[in-house]
Amino acid sequence: MAAAATAGGQAVEKQLKICGFKRNVDVLVLYLAGQGLRSVPSLSRFHRLRYLWINNNKIQDLTFLIKNYCLTELYLNNNELTDISGALKHLCALQILLLHNNQLKKLGKTVKELKGIISLQTLNLFHNPLAQDPDYRLYVIYFLPSVQLLDRKFTQRERESALHLYNRERSCAVQSIAFGRRVNTPLGATVGSSRCSQPARRLMMPSGCEFGNHTNKVPFENPEDAVLLRAMTRSLMEFSSVDWNKVATCQERRLENKAEAAHEKLTVQFR
């Protein structure tokens, strides 16, 4: 163990010498990849460190990152990590994190650790046991909404599927006319895809419900009823126009020196 720690320390000092860093505060980049390291000494003295390559080693724990809050890119792929709990959640500025080709087994535990990293945009977790979970991609996409690239690929369809799987109520609301998509489902049928379908039923409208611009705000027990009711009503749109040829300019108003008549405005309303 002491020999491993010594090897890690020597690797760090070697890189500082190669890069010509004389002060710890100057260290923004550190390259420790492919050196067979099993452990690394604490890097807390490099409190401005932003880019760290430590891939292709035999690292099993990440306690050396406890105070590197400025890290934006972290390359940990091809190591022997089995758990990252408590090691990365403080890295709020992290944007790129590569963890593929490790031994991470627990999907929920791993994602929970990464939830606080709100800047995370690129994440690689493939070739880990957790990636064999049937809902792996949708689970990560839903619970880590800031991630734009997962395992080198990402599609908008997957984001929609993730929302539908883990938040069906919101998914149905997003598909409603209120969010720019017309619901073509006739009354009596359910809204949503097959994954959240229910037996067909008729929409029972609460008494006193009116259509038009004075719709009563009647609560519904089922959100689908509210979606269908919204689909049956249309918002009132209004356009107004003025004939600017009949409006006097500033110069004309000064020369005529008289009160200006009210302008004629044409307003059109339609649904």
PDB file of C-alpha atoms in Angstrom:
ATOM      1  CA  MET A   1       0.000   0.000   0.000  1.00  0.00           C
ATOM      2  CA  ALA A   2       2.830   2.370   0.837  1.00  0.00           C
ATOM      3  CA  ALA A   3       4.547   1.473  -2.414  1.00  0.00           C
ATOM      4  CA  ALA A   4       1.358   2.283  -4.356  1.00  0.00           C
ATOM      5  CA  ALA A   5       1.030   5.656  -2.623  1.00  0.00           C
ATOM      6  CA  THR A   6       4.688   6.382  -3.351  1.00  0.00           C
ATOM      7  CA  ALA A   7       4.200   5.529  -7.030  1.00  0.00           C
ATOM      8  CA  GLY A   8       1.224   7.908  -7.201  1.00  0.00           C
ATOM      9  CA  GLY A   9       3.174  10.705  -5.565  1.00  0.00           C
ATOM     10  CA  GLN A  10       6.091  10.218  -7.922  1.00  0.00           C
ATOM     11  CA  ALA A  11       3.779  10.313 -10.934  1.00  0.00           C
ATOM     12  CA  VAL A  12       2.326  13.628  -9.773  1.00  0.00           C
ATOM     13  CA  GLU A  13       5.750  15.187  -9.165  1.00  0.00           C
ATOM     14  CA  LYS A  14       6.961  13.965 -12.536  1.00  0.00           C
ATOM     15  CA  GLN A  15       4.104  15.687 -14.327  1.00  0.00           C
ATOM     16  CA  LEU A  16       4.658  18.923 -12.422  1.00  0.00           C
ATOM     17  CA  LYS A  17       8.286  18.871 -13.537  1.00  0.00           C
ATOM     18  CA  ILE A  18       7.426  18.072 -17.165  1.00  0.00           C
ATOM     19  CA  CYS A  19       4.898  20.915 -17.339  1.00  0.00           C
ATOM     20  CA  GLY A  20       7.164  23.338 -15.538  1.00  0.00           C
ATOM     21  CA  PHE A  21       4.724  24.187 -12.763  1.00  0.00           C
ATOM     22  CA  LYS A  22       6.473  25.962  -9.886  1.00  0.00           C
ATOM     23  CA  ARG A  23       3.410  26.881  -7.815  1.00  0.00           C
ATOM     24  CA  ASN A  24       0.425  24.729  -6.907  1.00  0.00           C
ATOM     25  CA  VAL A  25      -1.925  27.528  -7.855  1.00  0.00           C
ATOM     26  CA  ASP A  26      -0.678  27.338 -11.456  1.00  0.00           C
ATOM     27  CA  VAL A  27      -1.736  23.705 -11.908  1.00  0.00           C
ATOM     28  CA  LEU A  28      -4.874  23.667 -14.058  1.00  0.00           C
ATOM     29  CA  VAL A  29      -4.157  20.445 -15.971  1.00  0.00           C
ATOM     30  CA  LEU A  30      -2.764  17.139 -14.710  1.00  0.00           C
ATOM     31  CA  TYR A  31      -2.139  14.074 -16.886  1.00  0.00           C
ATOM     32  CA  LEU A  32      -1.688  10.809 -14.973  1.00  0.00           C
ATOM     33  CA  ALA A  33      -3.134   8.340 -17.485  1.00  0.00           C
ATOM     34  CA  GLY A  34      -1.752   4.890 -18.259  1.00  0.00           C
ATOM     35  CA  GLN A  35       0.814   4.588 -15.462  1.00  0.00           C
ATOM     36  CA  GLY A  36      -0.557   1.533 -13.666  1.00  0.00           C
ATOM     37  CA  LEU A  37      -1.458   3.555 -10.560  1.00  0.00           C
ATOM     38  CA  ARG A  38      -3.510   1.883  -7.818  1.00  0.00           C
ATOM     39  CA  SER A  39      -3.835   5.009  -5.678  1.00  0.00           C
ATOM     40  CA  VAL A  40      -3.141   8.727  -5.910  1.00  0.00           C
ATOM     41  CA  PRO A  41      -2.186  11.092  -3.078  1.00  0.00           C
ATOM     42  CA  SER A  42      -4.560  13.923  -2.234  1.00  0.00           C
ATOM     43  CA  LEU A  43      -4.733  16.580  -4.959  1.00  0.00           C
ATOM     44  CA  SER A  44      -6.314  19.179  -2.664  1.00  0.00           C
ATOM     45  CA  ARG A  45      -3.250  21.439  -2.909  1.00  0.00           C
ATOM     46  CA  PHE A  46      -4.159  22.015  -6.577  1.00  0.00           C
ATOM     47  CA  HIS A  47      -7.334  23.882  -5.722  1.00  0.00           C
ATOM     48  CA  ARG A  48      -7.593  25.420  -9.212  1.00  0.00           C
ATOM     49  CA  LEU A  49      -7.244  22.081 -11.045  1.00  0.00           C
ATOM     50  CA  ARG A  50      -9.726  21.915 -13.919  1.00  0.00           C
ATOM     51  CA  TYR A  51      -8.699  19.030 -16.184  1.00  0.00           C
ATOM     52  CA  LEU A  52      -7.599  15.641 -14.810  1.00  0.00           C
ATOM     53  CA  TRP A  53      -6.705  12.558 -16.844  1.00  0.00           C
ATOM     54  CA  ILE A  54      -6.312   9.488 -14.643  1.00  0.00           C
ATOM     55  CA  ASN A  55      -7.742   6.899 -17.026  1.00  0.00           C
ATOM     56  CA  ASN A  56      -6.163   3.530 -17.869  1.00  0.00           C
ATOM     57  CA  ASN A  57      -4.902   2.840 -14.357  1.00  0.00           C
ATOM     58  CA  LYS A  58      -6.028   0.532 -11.523  1.00  0.00           C
ATOM     59  CA  ILE A  59      -7.714   3.124  -9.309  1.00  0.00           C
ATOM     60  CA  GLN A  60     -10.236   1.728  -6.818  1.00  0.00           C
ATOM     61  CA  ASP A  61     -11.175   4.811  -4.751  1.00  0.00           C
ATOM     62  CA  LEU A  62     -11.447   8.543  -5.369  1.00  0.00           C
ATOM     63  CA  THR A  63     -10.723  10.043  -1.961  1.00  0.00           C
ATOM     64  CA  PHE A  64      -7.909  12.100  -3.493  1.00  0.00           C
ATOM     65  CA  LEU A  65     -10.519  14.392  -5.147  1.00  0.00           C
ATOM     66  CA  ILE A  66     -12.108  15.589  -1.902  1.00  0.00           C
ATOM     67  CA  LYS A  67     -11.338  19.303  -2.399  1.00  0.00           C
ATOM     68  CA  ASN A  68     -10.920  19.789  -6.149  1.00  0.00           C
ATOM     69  CA  TYR A  69     -14.079  21.860  -6.567  1.00  0.00           C
ATOM     70  CA  CYS A  70     -12.984  23.517  -9.830  1.00  0.00           C
ATOM     71  CA  LEU A  71     -12.749  20.335 -11.905  1.00  0.00           C
ATOM     72  CA  THR A  72     -14.649  20.633 -15.179  1.00  0.00           C
ATOM     73  CA  GLU A  73     -13.331  17.548 -16.984  1.00  0.00           C
ATOM     74  CA  LEU A  74     -12.550  14.245 -15.264  1.00  0.00           C
ATOM     75  CA  TYR A  75     -11.388  11.135 -17.114  1.00  0.00           C
ATOM     76  CA  LEU A  76     -11.677   8.012 -14.937  1.00  0.00           C
ATOM     77  CA  ASN A  77     -12.378   5.393 -17.591  1.00  0.00           C
ATOM     78  CA  ASN A  78     -10.573   2.038 -17.663  1.00  0.00           C
ATOM     79  CA  ASN A  79      -9.970   1.679 -13.927  1.00  0.00           C
ATOM     80  CA  GLU A  80     -11.230  -0.675 -11.193  1.00  0.00           C
ATOM     81  CA  LEU A  81     -13.869   1.488  -9.521  1.00  0.00           C
ATOM     82  CA  THR A  82     -16.751  -0.385  -7.881  1.00  0.00           C
ATOM     83  CA  ASP A  83     -18.414   2.530  -6.056  1.00  0.00           C
ATOM     84  CA  ILE A  84     -18.244   6.336  -6.351  1.00  0.00           C
ATOM     85  CA  SER A  85     -20.488   7.206  -3.390  1.00  0.00           C
ATOM     86  CA  GLY A  86     -19.376  10.354  -1.584  1.00  0.00           C
ATOM     87  CA  ALA A  87     -16.538  11.006  -4.012  1.00  0.00           C
ATOM     88  CA  LEU A  88     -17.940  13.222  -6.783  1.00  0.00           C
ATOM     89  CA  LYS A  89     -21.121  14.991  -5.662  1.00  0.00           C
ATOM     90  CA  HIS A  90     -19.165  18.068  -4.511  1.00  0.00           C
ATOM     91  CA  LEU A  91     -17.773  18.681  -8.026  1.00  0.00           C
ATOM     92  CA  CYS A  92     -20.517  21.118  -8.991  1.00  0.00           C
ATOM     93  CA  ALA A  93     -18.563  22.587 -11.934  1.00  0.00           C
ATOM     94  CA  LEU A  94     -17.959  19.216 -13.616  1.00  0.00           C
ATOM     95  CA  GLN A  95     -19.085  19.123 -17.254  1.00  0.00           C
ATOM     96  CA  ILE A  96     -17.424  15.991 -18.653  1.00  0.00           C
ATOM     97  CA  LEU A  97     -17.161  12.721 -16.714  1.00  0.00           C
ATOM     98  CA  LEU A  98     -15.951   9.474 -18.285  1.00  0.00           C
ATOM     99  CA  LEU A  99     -16.454   6.376 -16.138  1.00  0.00           C
ATOM    100  CA  HIS A 100     -16.753   3.639 -18.762  1.00  0.00           C
ATOM    101  CA  ASN A 101     -14.882   0.354 -18.402  1.00  0.00           C
ATOM    102  CA  ASN A 102     -15.062   0.168 -14.605  1.00  0.00           C
ATOM    103  CA  GLN A 103     -16.917  -2.165 -12.207  1.00  0.00           C
ATOM    104  CA  LEU A 104     -19.812   0.058 -11.107  1.00  0.00           C
ATOM    105  CA  LYS A 105     -22.738  -2.222 -10.218  1.00  0.00           C
ATOM    106  CA  LYS A 106     -25.481  -0.149  -8.532  1.00  0.00           C
ATOM    107  CA  LEU A 107     -27.310   2.140 -10.960  1.00  0.00           C
ATOM    108  CA  GLY A 108     -29.443   4.001  -8.387  1.00  0.00           C
ATOM    109  CA  LYS A 109     -26.518   4.630  -6.075  1.00  0.00           C
ATOM    110  CA  THR A 110     -24.312   5.892  -8.904  1.00  0.00           C
ATOM    111  CA  VAL A 111     -26.956   8.241 -10.308  1.00  0.00           C
ATOM    112  CA  LYS A 112     -27.730   9.571  -6.821  1.00  0.00           C
ATOM    113  CA  GLU A 113     -24.064  10.576  -6.450  1.00  0.00           C
ATOM    114  CA  LEU A 114     -24.189  12.516  -9.736  1.00  0.00           C
ATOM    115  CA  LYS A 115     -27.531  14.304  -9.173  1.00  0.00           C
ATOM    116  CA  GLY A 116     -25.919  17.324  -7.528  1.00  0.00           C
ATOM    117  CA  ILE A 117     -23.609  17.962 -10.484  1.00  0.00           C
ATOM    118  CA  ILE A 118     -25.962  20.328 -12.291  1.00  0.00           C
ATOM    119  CA  SER A 119     -23.368  21.301 -14.913  1.00  0.00           C
ATOM    120  CA  LEU A 120     -22.752  17.739 -16.092  1.00  0.00           C
ATOM    121  CA  GLN A 121     -23.275  17.517 -19.862  1.00  0.00           C
ATOM    122  CA  THR A 122     -21.253  14.506 -21.062  1.00  0.00           C
ATOM    123  CA  LEU A 123     -21.341  11.202 -19.193  1.00  0.00           C
ATOM    124  CA  ASN A 124     -19.979   7.772 -20.146  1.00  0.00           C
ATOM    125  CA  LEU A 125     -21.019   4.734 -18.101  1.00  0.00           C
ATOM    126  CA  PHE A 126     -20.975   1.969 -20.696  1.00  0.00           C
ATOM    127  CA  HIS A 127     -19.063  -1.278 -20.058  1.00  0.00           C
ATOM    128  CA  ASN A 128     -20.055  -1.204 -16.375  1.00  0.00           C
ATOM    129  CA  PRO A 129     -22.316  -3.897 -14.849  1.00  0.00           C
ATOM    130  CA  LEU A 130     -24.972  -1.233 -14.137  1.00  0.00           C
ATOM    131  CA  ALA A 131     -25.334  -0.591 -17.876  1.00  0.00           C
ATOM    132  CA  GLN A 132     -26.976  -4.025 -18.192  1.00  0.00           C
ATOM    133  CA  ASP A 133     -30.076  -2.767 -16.378  1.00  0.00           C
ATOM    134  CA  PRO A 134     -33.050  -2.878 -18.844  1.00  0.00           C
ATOM    135  CA  ASP A 135     -33.993   0.761 -18.113  1.00  0.00           C
ATOM    136  CA  TYR A 136     -30.415   1.989 -17.737  1.00  0.00           C
ATOM    137  CA  ARG A 137     -30.422   4.729 -20.384  1.00  0.00           C
ATOM    138  CA  LEU A 138     -33.903   6.085 -19.642  1.00  0.00           C
ATOM    139  CA  TYR A 139     -33.192   6.080 -15.909  1.00  0.00           C
ATOM    140  CA  VAL A 140     -29.990   8.113 -16.321  1.00  0.00           C
ATOM    141  CA  ILE A 141     -31.566  10.495 -18.832  1.00  0.00           C
ATOM    142  CA  TYR A 142     -34.532  11.228 -16.572  1.00  0.00           C
ATOM    143  CA  PHE A 143     -32.741  11.630 -13.254  1.00  0.00           C
ATOM    144  CA  LEU A 144     -29.768  13.554 -14.719  1.00  0.00           C
ATOM    145  CA  PRO A 145     -31.587  16.094 -16.939  1.00  0.00           C
ATOM    146  CA  SER A 146     -28.485  18.236 -17.542  1.00  0.00           C
ATOM    147  CA  VAL A 147     -26.749  15.384 -19.424  1.00  0.00           C
ATOM    148  CA  GLN A 148     -26.801  16.014 -23.168  1.00  0.00           C
ATOM    149  CA  LEU A 149     -24.567  13.154 -24.289  1.00  0.00           C
ATOM    150  CA  LEU A 150     -24.758   9.713 -22.669  1.00  0.00           C
ATOM    151  CA  ASP A 151     -22.364   6.994 -23.804  1.00  0.00           C
ATOM    152  CA  ARG A 152     -21.519   8.896 -26.987  1.00  0.00           C
ATOM    153  CA  LYS A 153     -25.122   9.204 -28.113  1.00  0.00           C
ATOM    154  CA  PHE A 154     -28.395  10.810 -27.190  1.00  0.00           C
ATOM    155  CA  THR A 155     -31.793  11.320 -28.823  1.00  0.00           C
ATOM    156  CA  GLN A 156     -34.770  13.531 -28.024  1.00  0.00           C
ATOM    157  CA  ARG A 157     -37.030  10.496 -28.380  1.00  0.00           C
ATOM    158  CA  GLU A 158     -35.224   8.873 -25.452  1.00  0.00           C
ATOM    159  CA  ARG A 159     -35.787  11.966 -23.308  1.00  0.00           C
ATOM    160  CA  GLU A 160     -39.507  11.830 -24.068  1.00  0.00           C
ATOM    161  CA  SER A 161     -39.599   8.100 -23.317  1.00  0.00           C
ATOM    162  CA  ALA A 162     -37.784   8.670 -20.016  1.00  0.00           C
ATOM    163  CA  LEU A 163     -40.316  11.320 -19.001  1.00  0.00           C
ATOM    164  CA  HIS A 164     -43.168   8.992 -19.914  1.00  0.00           C
ATOM    165  CA  LEU A 165     -41.691   6.088 -17.935  1.00  0.00           C
ATOM    166  CA  TYR A 166     -40.828   7.939 -14.716  1.00  0.00           C
ATOM    167  CA  ASN A 167     -43.412  10.778 -14.726  1.00  0.00           C
ATOM    168  CA  ARG A 168     -46.482   9.673 -16.661  1.00  0.00           C
ATOM    169  CA  GLU A 169     -48.740  12.432 -15.360  1.00  0.00           C
ATOM    170  CA  ARG A 170     -46.404  15.169 -16.598  1.00  0.00           C
ATOM    171  CA  SER A 171     -45.868  13.326 -19.875  1.00  0.00           C
ATOM    172  CA  CYS A 172     -49.600  13.355 -20.582  1.00  0.00           C
ATOM    173  CA  ALA A 173     -49.794  17.053 -19.709  1.00  0.00           C
ATOM    174  CA  VAL A 174     -46.876  17.877 -22.035  1.00  0.00           C
ATOM    175  CA  GLN A 175     -48.725  16.142 -24.867  1.00  0.00           C
ATOM    176  CA  SER A 176     -51.811  18.292 -24.313  1.00  0.00           C
ATOM    177  CA  ILE A 177     -52.861  21.259 -26.432  1.00  0.00           C
ATOM    178  CA  ALA A 178     -51.759  23.591 -23.635  1.00  0.00           C
ATOM    179  CA  PHE A 179     -48.151  22.848 -24.555  1.00  0.00           C
ATOM    180  CA  GLY A 180     -48.507  23.328 -28.302  1.00  0.00           C
ATOM    181  CA  ARG A 181     -49.586  19.823 -29.273  1.00  0.00           C
ATOM    182  CA  ARG A 182     -53.183  19.087 -30.222  1.00  0.00           C
ATOM    183  CA  VAL A 183     -54.739  16.009 -28.661  1.00  0.00           C
ATOM    184  CA  ASN A 184     -56.503  14.081 -31.409  1.00  0.00           C
ATOM    185  CA  THR A 185     -58.028  11.585 -28.985  1.00  0.00           C
ATOM    186  CA  PRO A 186     -61.858  11.550 -29.160  1.00  0.00           C
ATOM    187  CA  LEU A 187     -63.928  11.843 -26.002  1.00  0.00           C
ATOM    188  CA  GLY A 188     -64.270   8.517 -24.283  1.00  0.00           C
ATOM    189  CA  ALA A 189     -60.740   7.389 -25.120  1.00  0.00           C
ATOM    190  CA  THR A 190     -57.725   7.737 -22.905  1.00  0.00           C
ATOM    191  CA  VAL A 191     -54.799  10.071 -23.497  1.00  0.00           C
ATOM    192  CA  GLY A 192     -51.215   8.834 -23.745  1.00  0.00           C
ATOM    193  CA  SER A 193     -49.324   5.944 -25.240  1.00  0.00           C
ATOM    194  CA  SER A 194     -49.779   2.250 -24.610  1.00  0.00           C
ATOM    195  CA  ARG A 195     -47.457   2.349 -21.574  1.00  0.00           C
ATOM    196  CA  CYS A 196     -49.894   4.485 -19.571  1.00  0.00           C
ATOM    197  CA  SER A 197     -53.142   3.345 -21.181  1.00  0.00           C
ATOM    198  CA  GLN A 198     -56.228   2.456 -19.188  1.00  0.00           C
ATOM    199  CA  PRO A 199     -59.614   0.934 -20.143  1.00  0.00           C
ATOM    200  CA  ALA A 200     -61.673   3.291 -22.302  1.00  0.00           C
ATOM    201  CA  ARG A 201     -64.145   5.442 -20.409  1.00  0.00           C
ATOM    202  CA  ARG A 202     -66.307   8.507 -20.998  1.00  0.00           C
ATOM    203  CA  LEU A 203     -65.267  11.895 -19.680  1.00  0.00           C
ATOM    204  CA  MET A 204     -67.732  12.942 -16.973  1.00  0.00           C
ATOM    205  CA  MET A 205     -67.888  16.738 -17.054  1.00  0.00           C
ATOM    206  CA  PRO A 206     -68.565  18.376 -13.648  1.00  0.00           C
ATOM    207  CA  SER A 207     -71.796  20.336 -13.472  1.00  0.00           C
ATOM    208  CA  GLY A 208     -71.580  24.054 -14.134  1.00  0.00           C
ATOM    209  CA  CYS A 209     -68.653  23.705 -16.514  1.00  0.00           C
ATOM    210  CA  GLU A 210     -68.899  26.234 -19.352  1.00  0.00           C
ATOM    211  CA  PHE A 211     -66.892  26.558 -22.527  1.00  0.00           C
ATOM    212  CA  GLY A 212     -65.410  29.695 -24.012  1.00  0.00           C
ATOM    213  CA  ASN A 213     -63.690  32.517 -22.266  1.00  0.00           C
ATOM    214  CA  HIS A 214     -65.430  31.882 -18.933  1.00  0.00           C
ATOM    215  CA  THR A 215     -64.580  28.258 -18.229  1.00  0.00           C
ATOM    216  CA  ASN A 216     -65.046  27.477 -14.553  1.00  0.00           C
ATOM    217  CA  LYS A 217     -61.984  26.137 -12.791  1.00  0.00           C
ATOM    218  CA  VAL A 218     -63.475  22.824 -11.741  1.00  0.00           C
ATOM    219  CA  PRO A 219     -61.025  20.398 -10.108  1.00  0.00           C
ATOM    220  CA  PHE A 220     -60.666  16.955 -11.646  1.00  0.00           C
ATOM    221  CA  GLU A 221     -59.772  13.787  -9.808  1.00  0.00           C
ATOM    222  CA  ASN A 222     -57.973  12.440 -12.891  1.00  0.00           C
ATOM    223  CA  PRO A 223     -55.452  14.662 -14.745  1.00  0.00           C
ATOM    224  CA  GLU A 224     -56.500  13.075 -18.037  1.00  0.00           C
ATOM    225  CA  ASP A 225     -59.943  14.665 -17.677  1.00  0.00           C
ATOM    226  CA  ALA A 226     -58.342  18.088 -17.394  1.00  0.00           C
ATOM    227  CA  VAL A 227     -56.279  17.416 -20.517  1.00  0.00           C
ATOM    228  CA  LEU A 228     -59.354  16.393 -22.512  1.00  0.00           C
ATOM    229  CA  LEU A 229     -61.317  19.411 -21.335  1.00  0.00           C
ATOM    230  CA  ARG A 230     -58.462  21.690 -22.356  1.00  0.00           C
ATOM    231  CA  ALA A 231     -58.410  20.043 -25.788  1.00  0.00           C
ATOM    232  CA  MET A 232     -62.099  20.890 -26.260  1.00  0.00           C
ATOM    233  CA  THR A 233     -61.593  24.605 -25.642  1.00  0.00           C
ATOM    234  CA  ARG A 234     -59.655  27.077 -27.689  1.00  0.00           C
ATOM    235  CA  SER A 235     -57.911  30.192 -26.463  1.00  0.00           C
ATOM    236  CA  LEU A 236     -59.254  33.559 -27.546  1.00  0.00           C
ATOM    237  CA  MET A 237     -56.885  35.382 -29.909  1.00  0.00           C
ATOM    238  CA  GLU A 238     -57.009  39.127 -30.581  1.00  0.00           C
ATOM    239  CA  PHE A 239     -55.289  41.221 -33.234  1.00  0.00           C
ATOM    240  CA  SER A 240     -55.393  45.016 -33.475  1.00  0.00           C
ATOM    241  CA  SER A 241     -54.223  47.286 -36.303  1.00  0.00           C
ATOM    242  CA  VAL A 242     -54.040  51.032 -36.952  1.00  0.00           C
ATOM    243  CA  ASP A 243     -53.917  52.920 -40.293  1.00  0.00           C
ATOM    244  CA  TRP A 244     -50.634  54.769 -39.762  1.00  0.00           C
ATOM    245  CA  ASN A 245     -51.241  56.908 -42.880  1.00  0.00           C
ATOM    246  CA  LYS A 246     -53.889  58.766 -40.890  1.00  0.00           C
ATOM    247  CA  VAL A 247     -51.636  59.374 -37.877  1.00  0.00           C
ATOM    248  CA  ALA A 248     -49.943  62.798 -37.854  1.00  0.00           C
ATOM    249  CA  THR A 249     -46.178  62.990 -37.511  1.00  0.00           C
ATOM    250  CA  CYS A 250     -44.497  64.992 -34.726  1.00  0.00           C
ATOM    251  CA  GLN A 251     -43.771  67.847 -37.138  1.00  0.00           C
ATOM    252  CA  GLU A 252     -47.363  67.965 -38.367  1.00  0.00           C
ATOM    253  CA  ARG A 253     -48.666  68.059 -34.808  1.00  0.00           C
ATOM    254  CA  ARG A 254     -46.381  70.991 -33.950  1.00  0.00           C
ATOM    255  CA  LEU A 255     -47.378  72.971 -37.079  1.00  0.00           C
ATOM    256  CA  GLU A 256     -51.128  72.432 -36.724  1.00  0.00           C
ATOM    257  CA  ASN A 257     -51.019  73.086 -32.966  1.00  0.00           C
ATOM    258  CA  LYS A 258     -54.361  71.483 -32.271  1.00  0.00           C
ATOM    259  CA  ALA A 259     -55.693  68.524 -30.433  1.00  0.00           C
ATOM    260  CA  GLU A 260     -55.338  65.298 -32.343  1.00  0.00           C
ATOM    261  CA  ALA A 261     -58.414  63.164 -32.929  1.00  0.00           C
ATOM    262  CA  ALA A 262     -58.505  59.681 -31.490  1.00  0.00           C
ATOM    263  CA  HIS A 263     -57.022  57.104 -33.808  1.00  0.00           C
ATOM    264  CA  GLU A 264     -59.275  54.492 -35.311  1.00  0.00           C
ATOM    265  CA  LYS A 265     -58.142  51.016 -34.242  1.00  0.00           C
ATOM    266  CA  LEU A 266     -59.464  47.845 -35.821  1.00  0.00           C
ATOM    267  CA  THR A 267     -59.575  44.850 -33.444  1.00  0.00           C
ATOM    268  CA  VAL A 268     -60.403  41.314 -34.502  1.00  0.00           C
ATOM    269  CA  GLN A 269     -61.051  38.441 -32.118  1.00  0.00           C
ATOM    270  CA  PHE A 270     -61.310  34.785 -33.068  1.00  0.00           C
ATOM    271  CA  ARG A 271     -60.832  31.300 -31.620  1.00  0.00           C
TER     272      ARG A 271
END
